[in-house]
Coordinates of C-alpha atoms in Angstrom, one line a residue:
Chain M
M52 CA 60.7 17.3 131.8
F53 CA 63.0 20.3 132.2
Y54 CA 62.3 23.5 130.3
I55 CA 64.8 26.3 130.0
V56 CA 62.8 29.3 128.8
G57 CA 63.8 32.8 127.7
I58 CA 61.2 35.6 127.9
G59 CA 63.1 38.3 126.0
P60 CA 64.8 41.5 126.9
G61 CA 61.8 43.3 128.3
P62 CA 58.0 43.6 128.4
G63 CA 56.2 42.4 125.3
Y64 CA 58.8 39.9 124.2
I65 CA 57.5 36.8 125.8
T66 CA 56.5 34.1 123.2
E67 CA 53.4 31.9 122.9
R68 CA 55.5 28.8 123.7
A69 CA 56.9 30.3 126.8
I70 CA 53.5 31.3 128.1
Q71 CA 52.2 27.8 127.4
I72 CA 55.0 26.3 129.5
L73 CA 54.5 28.7 132.4
Q74 CA 50.9 27.6 132.5
E75 CA 51.8 23.9 132.4
V76 CA 54.7 23.2 134.8
E77 CA 54.5 22.4 138.5
C78 CA 57.8 24.2 139.4
I79 CA 59.0 27.6 138.1
F80 CA 62.4 29.0 138.9
Y81 CA 64.0 32.1 137.6
E82 CA 67.3 34.0 137.7
D83 CA 67.9 37.7 137.0
Y84 CA 71.6 37.9 137.4
T85 CA 72.4 37.4 133.7
G86 CA 69.9 40.0 132.4
P87 CA 67.0 42.2 133.2
L88 CA 64.1 39.8 133.8
D89 CA 60.6 41.0 133.3
V90 CA 59.2 39.5 136.6
A91 CA 55.8 41.2 136.2
T92 CA 55.2 39.3 133.0
L93 CA 56.5 36.1 134.5
R94 CA 54.1 36.3 137.4
R95 CA 51.2 37.2 135.2
Y96 CA 51.5 33.9 133.4
A97 CA 53.0 31.6 136.0
R98 CA 50.7 28.8 137.3
V99 CA 52.7 28.6 140.5
E100 CA 54.7 31.1 142.5
P101 CA 58.1 31.5 140.8
V102 CA 61.2 30.9 143.0
K103 CA 64.2 33.1 142.5
L104 CA 67.6 31.3 142.2
A105 CA 71.0 33.0 142.7
R106 CA 74.1 32.3 140.8
R107 CA 75.4 30.0 143.6
D108 CA 72.2 28.0 143.4
L109 CA 72.7 27.3 139.7
E110 CA 76.5 27.1 139.7
D111 CA 77.9 26.1 143.1
E112 CA 74.9 23.8 143.8
S113 CA 74.4 22.7 140.2
G114 CA 70.7 23.6 140.3
R115 CA 69.9 21.3 143.2
K116 CA 66.5 22.8 143.8
I117 CA 65.4 22.2 140.2
F118 CA 66.5 18.6 140.4
E119 CA 64.6 18.1 143.6
C120 CA 61.4 19.1 141.8
L121 CA 62.2 16.9 138.8
Q122 CA 62.9 13.9 141.1
E123 CA 59.4 14.1 142.3
G124 CA 58.2 13.4 138.8
K125 CA 57.1 17.0 138.2
K126 CA 57.8 19.3 135.3
A127 CA 60.1 22.3 136.0
A128 CA 61.1 25.4 134.1
L129 CA 64.0 27.8 134.6
V130 CA 63.2 31.2 133.2
T131 CA 65.7 33.8 132.2
A132 CA 65.8 37.2 130.5
G133 CA 66.5 37.3 126.7
D134 CA 67.5 34.0 125.2
P135 CA 68.1 31.4 127.9
M136 CA 71.4 30.1 126.4
L137 CA 73.2 33.0 124.7
A138 CA 74.6 35.1 127.5
T139 CA 74.4 32.6 130.3
S140 CA 76.3 29.5 131.5
H141 CA 73.3 27.2 131.6
A142 CA 74.7 24.8 129.0
A143 CA 76.3 22.8 131.9
L144 CA 72.8 22.5 133.5
I145 CA 71.4 21.0 130.3
T146 CA 74.2 18.5 130.0
L147 CA 73.7 17.5 133.7
A148 CA 69.9 17.2 133.2
K149 CA 70.4 14.9 130.2
A150 CA 73.0 12.9 132.0
K151 CA 70.4 12.3 134.8
G152 CA 68.0 11.1 132.2
Y153 CA 65.6 14.0 132.0
S154 CA 64.2 15.4 128.7
V155 CA 65.2 19.0 128.1
E156 CA 63.5 21.6 125.9
V157 CA 65.3 24.9 125.3
V158 CA 62.8 27.6 124.4
P159 CA 64.7 30.3 122.6
G160 CA 63.7 33.9 123.3
V161 CA 64.4 37.3 121.7
S162 CA 68.1 37.9 122.5
I163 CA 69.5 41.4 123.0
I164 CA 72.3 40.3 120.7
C165 CA 70.1 39.9 117.7
A166 CA 67.5 42.5 118.7
A167 CA 70.2 45.2 119.1
F168 CA 71.1 44.8 115.4
S169 CA 67.5 44.7 114.5
A170 CA 66.6 47.9 116.3
S171 CA 69.6 49.7 114.9
C172 CA 69.3 48.4 111.3
L173 CA 72.9 47.3 111.2
S174 CA 73.7 44.1 109.4
I175 CA 74.4 41.1 111.7
Y176 CA 76.1 39.4 108.8
K177 CA 79.0 41.7 109.7
L178 CA 79.1 40.8 113.4
G179 CA 82.8 40.1 114.1
G180 CA 82.3 38.9 117.7
V181 CA 81.0 39.9 121.1
A182 CA 82.8 41.2 124.2
T183 CA 81.8 42.6 127.6
V184 CA 82.7 46.0 129.0
T185 CA 83.5 45.4 132.6
Y186 CA 84.1 47.5 135.7
P187 CA 87.7 47.2 136.8
R188 CA 88.1 44.2 139.2
G189 CA 90.8 44.9 141.8
G190 CA 91.9 47.9 139.8
V191 CA 92.4 45.8 136.6
Y192 CA 90.6 46.7 133.4
S193 CA 89.8 44.0 130.8
V194 CA 91.4 45.0 127.5
R195 CA 89.3 42.4 125.6
P196 CA 86.8 45.0 124.2
Y197 CA 89.7 47.2 123.0
E198 CA 91.5 44.4 121.2
L199 CA 88.3 42.9 119.6
V200 CA 87.1 46.3 118.3
E201 CA 90.5 47.1 117.0
Q202 CA 90.6 43.8 115.0
N203 CA 87.1 44.2 113.8
L204 CA 87.6 47.8 112.7
A205 CA 90.5 46.7 110.6
R206 CA 88.4 44.0 109.0
G207 CA 85.3 46.2 108.4
L208 CA 83.2 44.2 111.0
H209 CA 80.8 45.4 113.7
T210 CA 81.4 44.6 117.3
L211 CA 78.7 44.1 119.9
L212 CA 79.6 45.1 123.4
L213 CA 77.5 43.9 126.3
L214 CA 77.7 46.0 129.5
D215 CA 78.6 44.6 132.9
I216 CA 76.2 43.8 135.8
R217 CA 77.5 44.8 139.2
D218 CA 77.4 42.2 142.0
D219 CA 74.5 44.1 143.5
G220 CA 72.5 43.6 140.4
V221 CA 72.8 47.1 139.0
F222 CA 73.2 47.3 135.2
M223 CA 76.2 49.4 133.9
S224 CA 74.9 52.7 132.4
P225 CA 76.0 53.8 128.9
R226 CA 77.9 56.7 130.7
D227 CA 79.9 54.3 132.8
A228 CA 80.7 52.1 129.8
A229 CA 81.9 55.1 127.8
E230 CA 84.1 56.1 130.7
V231 CA 85.7 52.6 130.8
L232 CA 86.3 52.7 127.0
L233 CA 87.9 56.2 127.2
T234 CA 90.0 55.0 130.1
L235 CA 91.2 52.0 128.0
E236 CA 92.1 54.5 125.2
G237 CA 94.1 56.5 127.6
R238 CA 96.2 53.4 128.4
E239 CA 96.4 51.7 125.0
R240 CA 96.5 54.9 122.8
R241 CA 95.9 53.2 119.4
G242 CA 92.9 55.4 118.4
V243 CA 90.2 52.8 119.0
F244 CA 88.1 54.5 121.6
T245 CA 88.7 58.2 121.0
R246 CA 86.1 60.8 122.2
D247 CA 84.8 61.1 118.7
R248 CA 84.4 57.4 118.1
R249 CA 80.7 57.0 117.2
V250 CA 78.9 54.0 118.6
V251 CA 75.3 52.8 118.6
V252 CA 73.7 52.6 122.0
V253 CA 70.6 50.4 122.4
S254 CA 69.2 51.1 125.8
K255 CA 66.3 49.6 127.8
L256 CA 64.8 47.7 124.8
G257 CA 61.2 46.8 125.6
W258 CA 61.3 49.1 128.7
G259 CA 60.6 52.3 126.8
G260 CA 64.2 52.8 125.8
S261 CA 65.9 54.3 122.8
V262 CA 68.5 53.8 120.0
L263 CA 71.2 56.5 119.7
Y264 CA 74.2 56.9 117.4
A265 CA 76.7 59.3 119.0
P266 CA 80.3 59.9 119.9
L267 CA 81.8 58.4 123.1
G268 CA 82.5 62.0 124.2
E269 CA 78.8 62.7 124.3
I270 CA 77.7 59.4 125.7
V271 CA 80.0 59.9 128.7
Q272 CA 77.9 62.9 129.6
S273 CA 74.5 61.4 129.0
E274 CA 71.9 60.4 131.6
M275 CA 70.7 57.2 129.8
E276 CA 70.2 54.3 132.1
G277 CA 71.1 50.6 131.7
P278 CA 70.5 47.9 130.8
A279 CA 72.1 48.8 127.4
V280 CA 74.4 47.4 124.8
F281 CA 76.8 49.2 122.4
I282 CA 77.5 48.3 118.8
V283 CA 80.7 49.7 117.4
P284 CA 80.0 49.8 113.6
A285 CA 82.6 49.5 110.9
G286 CA 82.4 49.7 107.1
L287 CA 78.8 50.9 106.9
N288 CA 77.1 50.1 103.6
P289 CA 74.8 52.7 102.0
V290 CA 71.6 51.2 103.4
E291 CA 73.0 51.0 106.9
R292 CA 74.3 54.6 106.7
E293 CA 71.0 56.0 105.6
C294 CA 69.1 54.1 108.2
I295 CA 71.4 54.8 111.1
K296 CA 71.2 58.5 110.4
T297 CA 67.6 58.5 111.7
F298 CA 69.0 57.6 115.2
S299 CA 71.9 60.1 115.0
K300 CA 72.7 62.7 117.5
Chain F
M41 CA 52.1 54.5 112.1
F42 CA 54.0 51.7 110.4
Y43 CA 55.0 48.6 112.2
I44 CA 57.5 46.1 110.9
V45 CA 56.9 42.9 112.9
G46 CA 58.8 39.6 113.1
I47 CA 56.9 36.5 114.4
G48 CA 59.9 34.1 114.8
P49 CA 61.2 31.1 112.9
G50 CA 58.1 28.9 113.4
P51 CA 54.9 28.2 115.4
G52 CA 55.1 29.2 119.1
Y53 CA 57.6 32.1 118.6
I54 CA 55.2 35.0 118.1
T55 CA 55.5 37.6 120.9
E56 CA 53.0 39.4 123.0
R57 CA 53.8 42.7 121.3
A58 CA 53.4 41.2 117.9
I59 CA 50.0 39.8 118.8
Q60 CA 48.9 43.2 120.2
I61 CA 49.9 45.0 117.0
L62 CA 48.1 42.4 114.7
Q63 CA 44.9 43.1 116.7
E64 CA 45.3 46.8 116.4
V65 CA 46.2 47.8 112.9
E66 CA 43.9 48.4 109.9
C67 CA 46.2 47.0 107.2
I68 CA 48.3 43.8 107.5
F69 CA 50.9 42.8 104.9
Y70 CA 53.3 39.9 105.0
E71 CA 56.1 38.5 102.9
D72 CA 57.4 34.9 103.0
Y73 CA 60.2 35.1 100.5
T74 CA 62.9 35.8 103.2
G75 CA 61.9 33.0 105.6
P76 CA 59.4 30.4 106.5
L77 CA 56.4 32.5 107.7
D78 CA 53.9 30.8 110.1
V79 CA 50.8 32.0 108.2
A80 CA 48.4 30.0 110.4
T81 CA 49.5 31.9 113.5
L82 CA 49.4 35.2 111.6
R83 CA 45.8 34.6 110.5
R84 CA 44.8 33.5 114.0
Y85 CA 45.7 36.9 115.5
A86 CA 45.1 39.2 112.5
R87 CA 42.2 41.7 112.9
V88 CA 42.0 42.0 109.1
E89 CA 42.8 39.6 106.2
P90 CA 46.6 39.7 105.7
V91 CA 47.7 40.6 102.2
K92 CA 50.8 38.8 100.8
L93 CA 53.5 41.0 99.1
A94 CA 56.1 39.7 96.7
R95 CA 59.7 40.8 96.5
R96 CA 58.8 43.1 93.6
D97 CA 56.1 44.8 95.6
L98 CA 58.6 45.7 98.4
E99 CA 61.7 46.3 96.3
D100 CA 60.7 47.4 92.7
E101 CA 57.6 49.2 93.9
S102 CA 59.1 50.4 97.2
G103 CA 56.1 49.1 99.2
R104 CA 53.6 51.2 97.4
K105 CA 50.6 49.2 98.8
I106 CA 51.8 49.8 102.3
F107 CA 52.1 53.6 101.7
E108 CA 48.6 53.7 100.1
C109 CA 47.2 52.4 103.4
L110 CA 49.3 54.8 105.5
Q111 CA 48.2 57.7 103.3
E112 CA 44.6 57.1 104.3
G113 CA 45.6 57.7 107.9
K114 CA 45.5 54.0 108.8
K115 CA 48.0 52.0 110.8
A116 CA 49.8 49.3 108.8
A117 CA 52.0 46.3 109.7
L118 CA 54.5 44.4 107.5
V119 CA 54.9 40.9 109.0
T120 CA 57.9 38.6 108.3
A121 CA 59.3 35.3 109.6
G122 CA 62.1 35.5 112.2
D123 CA 63.3 38.9 113.1
P124 CA 62.0 41.5 110.6
M125 CA 65.4 43.2 110.0
L126 CA 68.2 40.7 110.3
A127 CA 68.0 38.7 107.1
T128 CA 65.9 41.0 105.0
S129 CA 66.4 44.2 103.0
H130 CA 63.6 46.1 104.8
A131 CA 65.9 48.8 106.2
A132 CA 65.4 50.8 103.0
L133 CA 61.6 50.7 103.6
I134 CA 62.1 52.1 107.1
T135 CA 64.2 54.9 105.8
L136 CA 61.6 55.7 103.2
A137 CA 58.7 55.6 105.7
K138 CA 60.6 58.0 108.0
A139 CA 61.4 60.3 105.1
K140 CA 57.7 60.4 104.3
G141 CA 57.0 61.5 107.9
Y142 CA 55.5 58.3 109.3
S143 CA 56.5 56.9 112.7
V144 CA 58.0 53.5 112.5
E145 CA 58.2 50.8 115.2
V146 CA 60.4 47.7 114.6
V147 CA 59.2 44.7 116.6
P148 CA 62.2 42.3 116.9
G149 CA 61.3 38.7 116.8
V150 CA 63.2 35.5 117.6
S151 CA 65.8 35.2 114.8
I152 CA 67.1 31.9 113.5
I153 CA 70.6 33.4 113.7
C154 CA 70.4 33.7 117.5
A155 CA 68.1 30.7 118.0
A156 CA 70.3 28.3 116.2
F157 CA 73.1 29.1 118.6
S158 CA 70.7 28.8 121.5
A159 CA 69.4 25.4 120.3
S160 CA 72.8 24.0 119.8
C161 CA 74.5 25.4 122.9
L162 CA 77.3 26.9 121.0
S163 CA 78.6 30.3 122.1
I164 CA 77.4 33.2 119.9
Y165 CA 80.3 35.2 121.4
K166 CA 82.5 33.3 118.9
L167 CA 80.3 34.0 115.9
G168 CA 82.8 35.2 113.2
G169 CA 80.2 36.1 110.6
V170 CA 77.3 34.9 108.5
A171 CA 77.2 33.6 104.9
T172 CA 74.6 32.0 102.7
V173 CA 75.0 28.7 100.9
T174 CA 73.4 29.3 97.4
Y175 CA 72.5 27.1 94.5
P176 CA 74.7 27.8 91.5
R177 CA 73.3 30.7 89.4
G178 CA 74.1 30.3 85.8
G179 CA 76.5 27.5 86.7
V180 CA 78.5 29.7 89.0
Y181 CA 79.0 28.8 92.7
S182 CA 79.5 31.5 95.3
V183 CA 82.8 30.8 97.2
R184 CA 81.9 33.2 100.0
P185 CA 80.9 30.3 102.5
Y186 CA 84.2 28.6 101.7
E187 CA 86.3 31.6 102.3
L188 CA 84.5 32.8 105.4
V189 CA 84.6 29.4 107.1
E190 CA 88.3 29.0 106.2
Q191 CA 89.1 32.3 107.8
N192 CA 87.0 31.6 110.9
L193 CA 88.5 28.1 111.4
A194 CA 91.9 29.7 111.5
R195 CA 90.7 32.2 114.1
G196 CA 88.8 29.6 116.2
L197 CA 85.4 31.2 115.4
H198 CA 82.1 29.7 114.5
T199 CA 80.4 30.4 111.2
L200 CA 76.7 30.5 110.6
L201 CA 75.5 29.4 107.2
L202 CA 72.0 30.3 106.0
L203 CA 70.6 28.1 103.3
D204 CA 69.2 29.4 100.0
I205 CA 65.6 29.8 99.1
R206 CA 64.7 28.9 95.5
D207 CA 62.8 31.3 93.3
D208 CA 59.8 29.0 93.6
G209 CA 59.9 29.5 97.4
V210 CA 61.3 26.0 98.3
F211 CA 63.9 26.0 101.1
M212 CA 67.3 24.4 100.4
S213 CA 67.5 21.0 102.2
P214 CA 70.5 20.1 104.4
R215 CA 71.4 17.5 101.8
D216 CA 71.5 20.0 99.0
A217 CA 73.6 22.4 101.1
A218 CA 76.1 19.6 102.0
E219 CA 76.3 18.8 98.3
V220 CA 77.1 22.4 97.4
L221 CA 79.8 22.6 100.1
L222 CA 81.4 19.3 99.0
T223 CA 81.4 20.6 95.4
L224 CA 83.2 23.8 96.6
E225 CA 85.8 21.6 98.3
G226 CA 86.3 19.7 95.1
R227 CA 87.1 23.0 93.4
E228 CA 89.0 24.8 96.2
R229 CA 90.8 21.8 97.7
R230 CA 92.0 23.5 100.9
G231 CA 90.4 21.0 103.3
V232 CA 87.5 23.3 104.6
F233 CA 84.5 21.2 103.5
T234 CA 85.8 17.6 103.5
R235 CA 83.4 14.7 103.9
D236 CA 84.4 14.3 107.6
R237 CA 83.9 18.0 108.4
R238 CA 81.3 18.0 111.3
V239 CA 78.7 20.7 111.2
V240 CA 75.7 21.5 113.3
V241 CA 72.4 21.3 111.4
V242 CA 69.4 23.1 113.0
S243 CA 66.4 22.2 110.9
K244 CA 62.7 23.3 111.1
L245 CA 63.0 25.1 114.4
G246 CA 59.5 25.5 115.8
W247 CA 58.1 23.1 113.2
G248 CA 59.0 19.9 115.0
G249 CA 62.6 19.9 113.7
S250 CA 65.8 18.8 115.2
V251 CA 69.5 19.6 116.0
L252 CA 72.2 17.3 114.6
Y253 CA 76.0 17.4 114.8
A254 CA 77.3 15.2 112.0
P255 CA 79.9 15.0 109.2
L256 CA 79.0 16.5 105.8
G257 CA 79.5 13.0 104.3
E258 CA 76.5 11.8 106.3
I259 CA 74.4 15.0 105.9
V260 CA 74.6 14.6 102.1
Q261 CA 72.8 11.3 102.4
S262 CA 70.1 12.5 104.9
E263 CA 66.4 13.0 104.4
M264 CA 66.1 16.1 106.6
E265 CA 64.0 18.9 105.1
G266 CA 64.5 22.7 105.1
P267 CA 64.3 25.3 106.3
A268 CA 67.6 24.8 108.0
V269 CA 70.8 26.5 108.9
F270 CA 74.3 25.1 109.5
I271 CA 76.8 26.2 112.1
V272 CA 80.4 25.2 111.4
P273 CA 82.0 25.2 114.8
A274 CA 85.6 25.9 115.6
G275 CA 87.6 25.8 118.8
L276 CA 84.9 24.2 121.0
N277 CA 85.4 24.9 124.7
P278 CA 84.7 22.1 127.3
V279 CA 81.1 23.2 128.0
E280 CA 80.3 23.4 124.3
R281 CA 81.9 20.0 123.6
E282 CA 80.0 18.3 126.3
C283 CA 76.7 19.9 125.4
I284 CA 77.0 19.4 121.6
K285 CA 77.7 15.6 122.2
T286 CA 74.1 15.2 123.2
F287 CA 73.1 16.0 119.6
S288 CA 75.9 14.0 117.9
K289 CA 75.3 11.4 115.3

């Protein structure tokens, strides 16, 4: 039996079912390269010492260590931050496990994608897609956030922007993200990410973080730390407008 | 202090933070008209007997009973299924509580919106919006699901369809939902909800339910019960296609 378990975006979000599995299985693996894993909570409930896996273990080696455990007839769990499937590439692992004849249970966790809407009282019904703000790779900036937000603004839809994780595991700060977006505006010049574009910043959810609604020109000077996500709202309805005011700066 | 707490889509999904609050507050209210509340779990952790509120208590009377508790200087929690903000109209309540000077903490829970994507290994990055399949009211069918899915299919985006809850609290079954969609096709005739349109059905998540990928023509003959949601997928990538096969009928 192979469990793939999300324990939420930060302390306090682990679910009853996740706890039950951590107390039951003989092998526990975790990864923290797709999100900010709450390792203290994981250790508090784990029946055995959790083993950290790197991206190469899961992708290049197709989760070999997990399958070694399963082959011995033991139960194994792979633990991730947030929801285990939404922002990760673990779907291939599930397909592989099923092809090898193992039962698989996915244990959904609180995802930052849904929780960011919940924390900012914006309507997820108007989510028009998700993109990631990335550091330039080899000097090249991804224009995907610019194009998606541009389309969604025209359609009155909100856009969720995830922020990059550096190769050394550091989460992009809201300031760095604002800087990337302003740089994109400097190149594209279609008025999407001007300094007065107001965005919602949900930072460090579950880790004593905050929700803020402020212009990019202010966020680029802020000291907030990651992990964080941005929501670029469009076409606010009266309830959203009233509620979001309470986070405004 | 006013807490608004989601305990997830079914048994096993309650979080550590939600449990902590239920053991701390002096007044506990809940509503089950926006989703399938796991009342057994709520009672197991509640320090005081939970009081059920109807839609009229929260909307017409603006949560009067909750504010009566808060006015006595006590801490109060309003508990909902899923995430407390995503599919409900409780944002107005938060705005009101803040206007009255109370501190508010939203405790995000596992939402069916995110969990349905997680359970079916479809990419939420391609979510193009959410609509609700409703029973006809006064003989009139809402064409919103038809129009949204039509737009999203053209753009290669997935659509999440929530299913109606009848006024007597019964959740629409997948069969009834398929029947509504086929009826819409009979009227609109643009090929969106044909009998061979394959959709993902996530039913009774956390309540021993299942995930199925099948044509509407089969779902309309199925015996699955609600609560359930549909995802109408578009533009599957290779990982999604492989993974979704494992649920296919």
